[in-house]
Amino acid sequence: MMFTTHGLLDCWPWVQLEPKDLAEQLKRGGAAVPAIRPGRQTAEYVTNTLTRMSLLGSVFLGGRSS
């Protein structure tokens, strides 16, 4: 249980990307996420994706350590 808690608390904050900045950089570069409008919707999409990825990754690592 301690390893699972440690995995969740240590893995989750490592994602330090700023979704707003990433969305602006994509917009300035002329790139876009397919089916997602540039700007705020891209930032929300990136936030949701990073949250899911880091949560699943930390749960996986916690499961592997148990």
GROMACS .gro file of C-alpha atoms in nm:
model
   66
    1MET     CA    1   0.000   0.000   0.000
    2MET     CA    2   0.284   0.237   0.082
    3PHE     CA    3   0.443   0.181  -0.261
    4THR     CA    4   0.113   0.249  -0.437
    5THR     CA    5   0.065   0.575  -0.248
    6HIS     CA    6   0.427   0.670  -0.312
    7GLY     CA    7   0.384   0.597  -0.684
    8LEU     CA    8   0.070   0.808  -0.711
    9LEU     CA    9   0.218   1.102  -0.525
   10ASP     CA   10   0.553   1.094  -0.706
   11CYS     CA   11   0.444   1.022  -1.063
   12TRP     CA   12   0.150   1.257  -1.093
   13PRO     CA   13   0.328   1.593  -1.039
   14TRP     CA   14   0.609   1.514  -1.284
   15VAL     CA   15   0.397   1.630  -1.575
   16GLN     CA   16   0.502   1.993  -1.586
   17LEU     CA   17   0.375   2.092  -1.930
   18GLU     CA   18   0.164   2.404  -1.941
   19PRO     CA   19  -0.131   2.316  -2.165
   20LYS     CA   20  -0.203   2.684  -2.239
   21ASP     CA   21   0.154   2.743  -2.357
   22LEU     CA   22   0.153   2.423  -2.561
   23ALA     CA   23  -0.175   2.521  -2.729
   24GLU     CA   24  -0.035   2.866  -2.814
   25GLN     CA   25   0.286   2.717  -2.955
   26LEU     CA   26   0.088   2.477  -3.171
   27LYS     CA   27  -0.131   2.763  -3.292
   28ARG     CA   28   0.170   2.983  -3.378
   29GLY     CA   29   0.338   2.696  -3.558
   30GLY     CA   30   0.032   2.625  -3.767
   31ALA     CA   31  -0.013   2.280  -3.616
   32ALA     CA   32  -0.332   2.143  -3.466
   33VAL     CA   33  -0.471   1.835  -3.297
   34PRO     CA   34  -0.710   1.662  -3.539
   35ALA     CA   35  -1.078   1.729  -3.461
   36ILE     CA   36  -0.986   1.983  -3.188
   37ARG     CA   37  -1.006   2.359  -3.242
   38PRO     CA   38  -0.688   2.559  -3.171
   39GLY     CA   39  -0.665   2.759  -2.850
   40ARG     CA   40  -0.870   2.686  -2.539
   41GLN     CA   41  -1.010   2.354  -2.666
   42THR     CA   42  -0.659   2.230  -2.742
   43ALA     CA   43  -0.543   2.328  -2.391
   44GLU     CA   44  -0.837   2.141  -2.237
   45TYR     CA   45  -0.765   1.836  -2.453
   46VAL     CA   46  -0.396   1.836  -2.354
   47THR     CA   47  -0.486   1.876  -1.985
   48ASN     CA   48  -0.730   1.585  -1.994
   49THR     CA   49  -0.488   1.364  -2.187
   50LEU     CA   50  -0.194   1.435  -1.954
   51THR     CA   51  -0.410   1.375  -1.647
   52ARG     CA   52  -0.530   1.040  -1.777
   53MET     CA   53  -0.182   0.931  -1.885
   54SER     CA   54  -0.017   1.021  -1.556
   55LEU     CA   55  -0.297   0.865  -1.350
   56LEU     CA   56  -0.286   0.540  -1.547
   57GLY     CA   57   0.094   0.534  -1.536
   58SER     CA   58   0.106   0.586  -1.162
   59VAL     CA   59  -0.161   0.320  -1.102
   60PHE     CA   60   0.035   0.080  -1.323
   61LEU     CA   61   0.358   0.147  -1.135
   62GLY     CA   62   0.177   0.110  -0.805
   63GLY     CA   63   0.035  -0.222  -0.919
   64ARG     CA   64   0.375  -0.343  -1.032
   65SER     CA   65   0.531  -0.252  -0.699
   66SER     CA   66   0.266  -0.435  -0.493
   0.00000   0.00000   0.00000
